[in-house]
Amino acid sequence: MKPRVLVTRHVYPAAIAMLQERCVVDYVDSRDVMDAERLARKLSLAQGVVCQLTDPLTADVIAQAPALKVISQVAVGYDNVDVAAASARRIVVTNTPGVLTEATADLTFALLLAAARRLPTAERFLREGRWQRWEVDLLCGRDVHGQTLGIVGFGRIGQAVARRAKGFGMRVVYASRRPAPDDVAAGLGARHVPLDLLLKESDFVSLHVPLTDDTRHLISVPQLCAMKRGAILINTSRGPVVDERALAAALDEGLLGGAALDVFEREPEITPELLQRDDVVLLPHVGSAVTSVRSLMCALAARDCDAVLHGERPQHPVNPEVLV
Ligand code: GLV
């Protein structure tokens, strides 16, 4: 009998076609977000689920899915999945790292440049018909070249951001639990420093850590106060890594020069004070939003879900210990 797979939301069609070859697919081809109750109901017969970061795969939901063998997340981050609860049931959890590294690093750099050179403000100024003439001090921003970039979290994406920074002639420091191998750090011209030193030295601080209990509000009042005056904070990781209210207050106090955010604490809600500020660039969680990348992410998740359900090894298990 073919295994049953729930696909919780709209994905690129090739992923569905691929799953349908060997599975019975319950495809919820919708743009809406499923709440926990509906998700649990839809999962009652499923052996596999292809899910997204909006799906609450909590311990409670997992407990209501007795046949579940695999949770395949269409994203690199999987903080919406209770991996401990899944592992306790020997349910494999997979994600989609690698394919989105360069796209996310590109978007990070786009945000850095947009904040430094005030691109959204300048574009609004033009579209609103306010541009009259060239002026020597019109919409001046700040330098990128020669500035210090502090990268917090030095995994694939953090390192890809460092590569871009090198090309822009920036000095790079990074903070991470484990320093990168010497040759990797040397190749990127990046120096490992403690977080407090990074915050003190950096003109731009960019966050690239996963969301865990340890990184929730990693950037809050003490860290914002420790940042160099006028520095710009960039977040393309997960919203709750930054205490958004504290960030709004720090901007208000003039401690920071600005912020550029692709992710938020309570998506899609945005702290209203941030929406009102001109020194904040805001994007709707589009870090990896490149058509080829997103379709590869869907395909990877589908393939790993199918693999587990057919006794094959998935490419990207996040809890490989349950496979042995
Ligand atoms: C997107 O945010 C992802 O984690 O892939």
GROMACS .gro file of C-alpha atoms and ligand atoms in nm:
model
  329
    1MET     CA    1   0.000   0.000   0.000
    2LYS     CA    2   0.125   0.349  -0.085
    3PRO     CA    3   0.209   0.565   0.219
    4ARG     CA    4  -0.004   0.873   0.284
    5VAL     CA    5   0.158   1.216   0.279
    6LEU     CA    6   0.006   1.549   0.382
    7VAL     CA    7   0.136   1.858   0.201
    8THR     CA    8   0.013   2.139   0.422
    9ARG     CA    9   0.026   2.438   0.183
   10HIS     CA   10   0.094   2.545  -0.174
   11VAL     CA   11   0.428   2.424  -0.314
   12TYR     CA   12   0.587   2.413  -0.660
   13PRO     CA   13   0.404   2.148  -0.869
   14ALA     CA   14   0.707   1.930  -0.950
   15ALA     CA   15   0.726   1.834  -0.582
   16ILE     CA   16   0.367   1.708  -0.588
   17ALA     CA   17   0.419   1.515  -0.911
   18MET     CA   18   0.724   1.349  -0.762
   19LEU     CA   19   0.546   1.254  -0.440
   20GLN     CA   20   0.246   1.115  -0.629
   21GLU     CA   21   0.463   0.851  -0.799
   22ARG     CA   22   0.497   0.647  -0.480
   23CYS     CA   23   0.262   0.805  -0.224
   24VAL     CA   24  -0.103   0.896  -0.178
   25VAL     CA   25  -0.088   1.274  -0.145
   26ASP     CA   26  -0.332   1.489   0.050
   27TYR     CA   27  -0.237   1.826  -0.103
   28VAL     CA   28  -0.379   2.135   0.063
   29ASP     CA   29  -0.312   2.367  -0.231
   30SER     CA   30  -0.382   2.681  -0.030
   31ARG     CA   31  -0.200   2.998   0.067
   32ASP     CA   32  -0.367   3.000   0.408
   33VAL     CA   33  -0.190   2.901   0.726
   34MET     CA   34  -0.319   2.590   0.907
   35ASP     CA   35  -0.377   2.622   1.279
   36ALA     CA   36  -0.273   2.343   1.517
   37GLU     CA   37  -0.620   2.196   1.543
   38ARG     CA   38  -0.669   2.158   1.167
   39LEU     CA   39  -0.313   2.036   1.122
   40ALA     CA   40  -0.365   1.765   1.385
   41ARG     CA   41  -0.690   1.659   1.217
   42LYS     CA   42  -0.526   1.641   0.873
   43LEU     CA   43  -0.235   1.442   1.018
   44SER     CA   44  -0.445   1.173   1.181
   45LEU     CA   45  -0.381   0.922   0.900
   46ALA     CA   46  -0.060   1.062   0.749
   47GLN     CA   47   0.272   0.879   0.753
   48GLY     CA   48   0.459   1.177   0.612
   49VAL     CA   49   0.413   1.552   0.609
   50VAL     CA   50   0.573   1.815   0.386
   51CYS     CA   51   0.538   2.133   0.590
   52GLN     CA   52   0.644   2.495   0.603
   53LEU     CA   53   0.766   2.731   0.871
   54THR     CA   54   0.411   2.855   0.935
   55ASP     CA   55   0.297   2.506   1.043
   56PRO     CA   56   0.297   2.442   1.420
   57LEU     CA   57   0.438   2.089   1.445
   58THR     CA   58   0.422   2.104   1.825
   59ALA     CA   59   0.452   1.810   2.064
   60ASP     CA   60   0.075   1.817   2.098
   61VAL     CA   61   0.014   1.803   1.722
   62ILE     CA   62   0.274   1.527   1.681
   63ALA     CA   63   0.103   1.329   1.959
   64GLN     CA   64  -0.216   1.335   1.753
   65ALA     CA   65  -0.044   1.185   1.447
   66PRO     CA   66  -0.002   0.819   1.542
   67ALA     CA   67   0.120   0.696   1.202
   68LEU     CA   68   0.369   0.976   1.137
   69LYS     CA   69   0.719   0.865   1.030
   70VAL     CA   70   0.865   1.177   0.869
   71ILE     CA   71   0.831   1.556   0.893
   72SER     CA   72   0.991   1.728   0.593
   73GLN     CA   73   1.026   2.101   0.634
   74VAL     CA   74   1.051   2.324   0.325
   75ALA     CA   75   1.308   2.556   0.488
   76VAL     CA   76   1.648   2.542   0.648
   77GLY     CA   77   1.511   2.666   0.983
   78TYR     CA   78   1.281   2.426   1.166
   79ASP     CA   79   1.199   2.601   1.494
   80ASN     CA   80   0.828   2.536   1.427
   81VAL     CA   81   0.892   2.162   1.468
   82ASP     CA   82   0.933   2.006   1.812
   83VAL     CA   83   1.228   1.788   1.714
   84ALA     CA   84   1.261   1.636   2.063
   85ALA     CA   85   0.897   1.519   2.050
   86ALA     CA   86   0.953   1.380   1.700
   87SER     CA   87   1.276   1.203   1.797
   88ALA     CA   88   1.108   1.047   2.102
   89ARG     CA   89   0.874   0.875   1.853
   90ARG     CA   90   1.159   0.802   1.609
   91ILE     CA   91   0.999   1.035   1.356
   92VAL     CA   92   1.260   1.165   1.113
   93VAL     CA   93   1.271   1.544   1.066
   94THR     CA   94   1.434   1.682   0.752
   95ASN     CA   95   1.508   2.033   0.623
   96THR     CA   96   1.646   2.197   0.308
   97PRO     CA   97   1.992   2.344   0.374
   98GLY     CA   98   2.247   2.434   0.108
   99VAL     CA   99   2.022   2.526  -0.183
  100LEU     CA  100   1.921   2.859  -0.026
  101THR     CA  101   2.259   2.968   0.111
  102GLU     CA  102   2.364   3.203  -0.169
  103ALA     CA  103   2.017   3.351  -0.221
  104THR     CA  104   1.985   3.429   0.150
  105ALA     CA  105   2.334   3.580   0.160
  106ASP     CA  106   2.245   3.794  -0.145
  107LEU     CA  107   1.931   3.920   0.027
  108THR     CA  108   2.130   3.993   0.344
  109PHE     CA  109   2.370   4.203   0.144
  110ALA     CA  110   2.085   4.373  -0.039
  111LEU     CA  111   1.944   4.473   0.302
  112LEU     CA  112   2.284   4.593   0.422
  113LEU     CA  113   2.326   4.812   0.114
  114ALA     CA  114   1.965   4.932   0.124
  115ALA     CA  115   2.000   5.042   0.487
  116ALA     CA  116   2.343   5.198   0.440
  117ARG     CA  117   2.242   5.397   0.132
  118ARG     CA  118   1.880   5.460   0.238
  119LEU     CA  119   1.739   5.304  -0.079
  120PRO     CA  120   1.375   5.266   0.032
  121THR     CA  121   1.367   5.628   0.154
  122ALA     CA  122   1.519   5.750  -0.170
  123GLU     CA  123   1.276   5.548  -0.379
  124ARG     CA  124   0.975   5.673  -0.183
  125PHE     CA  125   1.104   6.030  -0.224
  126LEU     CA  126   1.119   5.987  -0.602
  127ARG     CA  127   0.782   5.808  -0.638
  128GLU     CA  128   0.611   6.072  -0.425
  129GLY     CA  129   0.722   6.335  -0.680
  130ARG     CA  130   0.941   6.516  -0.430
  131TRP     CA  131   1.261   6.508  -0.638
  132GLN     CA  132   1.327   6.856  -0.779
  133ARG     CA  133   1.700   6.865  -0.854
  134TRP     CA  134   2.040   6.715  -0.777
  135GLU     CA  135   2.168   6.842  -0.442
  136VAL     CA  136   2.505   6.790  -0.283
  137ASP     CA  137   2.360   6.654   0.042
  138LEU     CA  138   2.045   6.491  -0.090
  139LEU     CA  139   1.969   6.154   0.072
  140CYS     CA  140   2.325   6.089   0.178
  141GLY     CA  141   2.387   5.756   0.345
  142ARG     CA  142   2.693   5.591   0.480
  143ASP     CA  143   2.993   5.397   0.360
  144VAL     CA  144   3.001   5.021   0.325
  145HIS     CA  145   3.356   4.991   0.193
  146GLY     CA  146   3.612   4.990   0.475
  147GLN     CA  147   3.351   4.933   0.747
  148THR     CA  148   3.341   4.644   0.992
  149LEU     CA  149   3.077   4.374   0.950
  150GLY     CA  150   3.002   4.156   1.252
  151ILE     CA  151   2.848   3.821   1.160
  152VAL     CA  152   2.669   3.640   1.441
  153GLY     CA  153   2.649   3.268   1.357
  154PHE     CA  154   2.907   3.144   1.109
  155GLY     CA  155   2.742   2.849   0.937
  156ARG     CA  156   2.682   2.823   0.564
  157ILE     CA  157   2.489   3.150   0.532
  158GLY     CA  158   2.711   3.349   0.768
  159GLN     CA  159   3.017   3.242   0.569
  160ALA     CA  160   2.848   3.325   0.237
  161VAL     CA  161   2.779   3.676   0.372
  162ALA     CA  162   3.148   3.703   0.471
  163ARG     CA  163   3.248   3.617   0.111
  164ARG     CA  164   3.037   3.905  -0.016
  165ALA     CA  165   3.174   4.142   0.249
  166LYS     CA  166   3.528   4.060   0.140
  167GLY     CA  167   3.441   4.171  -0.214
  168PHE     CA  168   3.307   4.498  -0.075
  169GLY     CA  169   3.633   4.567   0.107
  170MET     CA  170   3.483   4.526   0.452
  171ARG     CA  171   3.660   4.405   0.763
  172VAL     CA  172   3.483   4.095   0.895
  173VAL     CA  173   3.457   3.966   1.251
  174TYR     CA  174   3.234   3.680   1.355
  175ALA     CA  175   3.094   3.526   1.671
  176SER     CA  176   2.987   3.165   1.692
  177ARG     CA  177   2.981   2.887   1.946
  178ARG     CA  178   3.249   2.700   1.756
  179PRO     CA  179   3.514   2.893   1.562
  180ALA     CA  180   3.543   2.798   1.194
  181PRO     CA  181   3.855   2.601   1.095
  182ASP     CA  182   4.154   2.836   1.066
  183ASP     CA  183   4.187   2.792   0.689
  184VAL     CA  184   3.817   2.872   0.632
  185ALA     CA  185   3.831   3.185   0.849
  186ALA     CA  186   4.161   3.293   0.694
  187GLY     CA  187   4.022   3.242   0.342
  188LEU     CA  188   3.732   3.470   0.426
  189GLY     CA  189   3.950   3.717   0.611
  190ALA     CA  190   3.722   3.674   0.914
  191ARG     CA  191   3.833   3.695   1.278
  192HIS     CA  192   3.656   3.505   1.556
  193VAL     CA  193   3.565   3.730   1.851
  194PRO     CA  194   3.330   3.709   2.150
  195LEU     CA  195   2.983   3.854   2.090
  196ASP     CA  196   3.036   4.156   2.317
  197LEU     CA  197   3.349   4.257   2.128
  198LEU     CA  198   3.174   4.205   1.794
  199LEU     CA  199   2.890   4.434   1.904
  200LYS     CA  200   3.136   4.699   2.018
  201GLU     CA  201   3.345   4.696   1.700
  202SER     CA  202   3.094   4.645   1.419
  203ASP     CA  203   2.938   4.912   1.198
  204PHE     CA  204   2.696   4.648   1.068
  205VAL     CA  205   2.580   4.345   1.266
  206SER     CA  206   2.417   4.061   1.072
  207LEU     CA  207   2.243   3.767   1.239
  208HIS     CA  208   2.271   3.411   1.106
  209VAL     CA  209   2.188   3.182   1.397
  210PRO     CA  210   1.905   2.928   1.412
  211LEU     CA  211   1.624   3.005   1.659
  212THR     CA  212   1.671   2.793   1.972
  213ASP     CA  213   1.614   2.845   2.344
  214ASP     CA  214   1.969   2.984   2.356
  215THR     CA  215   1.925   3.235   2.074
  216ARG     CA  216   1.575   3.367   2.154
  217HIS     CA  217   1.626   3.741   2.226
  218LEU     CA  218   2.000   3.698   2.176
  219ILE     CA  219   1.984   4.065   2.080
  220SER     CA  220   1.799   4.248   2.354
  221VAL     CA  221   1.858   4.558   2.571
  222PRO     CA  222   2.215   4.481   2.693
  223GLN     CA  223   2.335   4.381   2.345
  224LEU     CA  224   2.172   4.682   2.177
  225CYS     CA  225   2.332   4.910   2.437
  226ALA     CA  226   2.668   4.740   2.371
  227MET     CA  227   2.652   4.806   1.996
  228LYS     CA  228   2.867   5.076   1.844
  229ARG     CA  229   2.675   5.405   1.828
  230GLY     CA  230   2.510   5.444   1.489
  231ALA     CA  231   2.558   5.080   1.386
  232ILE     CA  232   2.302   4.903   1.167
  233LEU     CA  233   2.143   4.570   1.268
  234ILE     CA  234   2.046   4.324   0.993
  235ASN     CA  235   1.832   4.016   1.059
  236THR     CA  236   1.760   3.750   0.797
  237SER     CA  237   1.758   3.458   1.045
  238ARG     CA  238   1.449   3.433   1.265
  239GLY     CA  239   1.253   3.722   1.415
  240PRO     CA  240   1.258   3.614   1.781
  241VAL     CA  241   1.640   3.626   1.782
  242VAL     CA  242   1.585   4.002   1.825
  243ASP     CA  243   1.375   4.158   2.099
  244GLU     CA  244   1.172   4.380   1.864
  245ARG     CA  245   1.042   4.616   2.132
  246ALA     CA  246   1.393   4.668   2.265
  247LEU     CA  247   1.510   4.735   1.909
  248ALA     CA  248   1.239   4.996   1.856
  249ALA     CA  249   1.339   5.163   2.185
  250ALA     CA  250   1.710   5.157   2.094
  251LEU     CA  251   1.633   5.323   1.760
  252ASP     CA  252   1.420   5.580   1.939
  253GLU     CA  253   1.703   5.659   2.176
  254GLY     CA  254   1.937   5.707   1.881
  255LEU     CA  255   2.163   5.420   1.988
  256LEU     CA  256   2.153   5.257   1.645
  257GLY     CA  257   2.182   5.408   1.300
  258GLY     CA  258   1.912   5.182   1.161
  259ALA     CA  259   1.797   4.827   1.108
  260ALA     CA  260   1.714   4.603   0.815
  261LEU     CA  261   1.479   4.316   0.890
  262ASP     CA  262   1.346   4.030   0.680
  263VAL     CA  263   1.202   3.839   0.978
  264PHE     CA  264   0.988   3.935   1.276
  265GLU     CA  265   0.891   3.811   1.620
  266ARG     CA  266   0.523   3.759   1.541
  267GLU     CA  267   0.501   3.728   1.161
  268PRO     CA  268   0.320   3.878   0.982
  269GLU     CA  269   0.270   4.136   1.260
  270ILE     CA  270   0.529   4.410   1.280
  271THR     CA  271   0.594   4.620   1.591
  272PRO     CA  272   0.412   4.943   1.492
  273GLU     CA  273   0.700   5.171   1.599
  274LEU     CA  274   0.923   5.000   1.343
  275LEU     CA  275   0.672   5.055   1.063
  276GLN     CA  276   0.680   5.427   1.126
  277ARG     CA  277   1.055   5.467   1.106
  278ASP     CA  278   1.246   5.577   0.799
  279ASP     CA  279   1.575   5.430   0.924
  280VAL     CA  280   1.438   5.075   0.917
  281VAL     CA  281   1.416   4.861   0.603
  282LEU     CA  282   1.143   4.597   0.626
  283LEU     CA  283   1.090   4.293   0.403
  284PRO     CA  284   0.825   4.017   0.427
  285HIS     CA  285   1.051   3.714   0.499
  286VAL     CA  286   1.186   3.673   0.145
  287GLY     CA  287   1.545   3.567   0.222
  288SER     CA  288   1.540   3.264  -0.006
  289ALA     CA  289   1.266   3.389  -0.239
  290VAL     CA  290   1.422   3.307  -0.576
  291THR     CA  291   1.204   3.089  -0.800
  292SER     CA  292   1.473   2.830  -0.872
  293VAL     CA  293   1.572   2.813  -0.506
  294ARG     CA  294   1.220   2.780  -0.370
  295SER     CA  295   1.133   2.508  -0.622
  296LEU     CA  296   1.450   2.319  -0.527
  297MET     CA  297   1.354   2.350  -0.160
  298CYS     CA  298   1.012   2.199  -0.234
  299ALA     CA  299   1.171   1.918  -0.437
  300LEU     CA  300   1.426   1.841  -0.166
  301ALA     CA  301   1.161   1.821   0.106
  302ALA     CA  302   0.938   1.601  -0.112
  303ARG     CA  303   1.228   1.372  -0.199
  304ASP     CA  304   1.335   1.327   0.163
  305CYS     CA  305   0.978   1.259   0.274
  306ASP     CA  306   0.940   0.997   0.001
  307ALA     CA  307   1.280   0.845   0.083
  308VAL     CA  308   1.202   0.790   0.452
  309LEU     CA  309   0.864   0.637   0.371
  310HIS     CA  310   1.033   0.389   0.138
  311GLY     CA  311   1.310   0.287   0.376
  312GLU     CA  312   1.577   0.496   0.204
  313ARG     CA  313   1.816   0.739   0.368
  314PRO     CA  314   1.704   1.104   0.345
  315GLN     CA  315   1.961   1.364   0.234
  316HIS     CA  316   1.901   1.614   0.513
  317PRO     CA  317   1.787   1.460   0.840
  318VAL     CA  318   1.813   1.703   1.134
  319ASN     CA  319   1.781   1.418   1.387
  320PRO     CA  320   1.995   1.149   1.217
  321GLU     CA  321   2.019   0.958   1.546
  322VAL     CA  322   1.667   0.819   1.484
  323LEU     CA  323   1.785   0.657   1.157
  324VAL     CA  324   2.032   0.416   1.317
  325GLV     C1  325   1.356   3.041   0.563
  325GLV     O1  326   1.339   3.125   0.646
  325GLV     C2  327   1.425   2.918   0.589
  325GLV     O2  328   1.452   2.886   0.705
  325GLV     O3  329   1.455   2.847   0.492
   0.00000   0.00000   0.00000
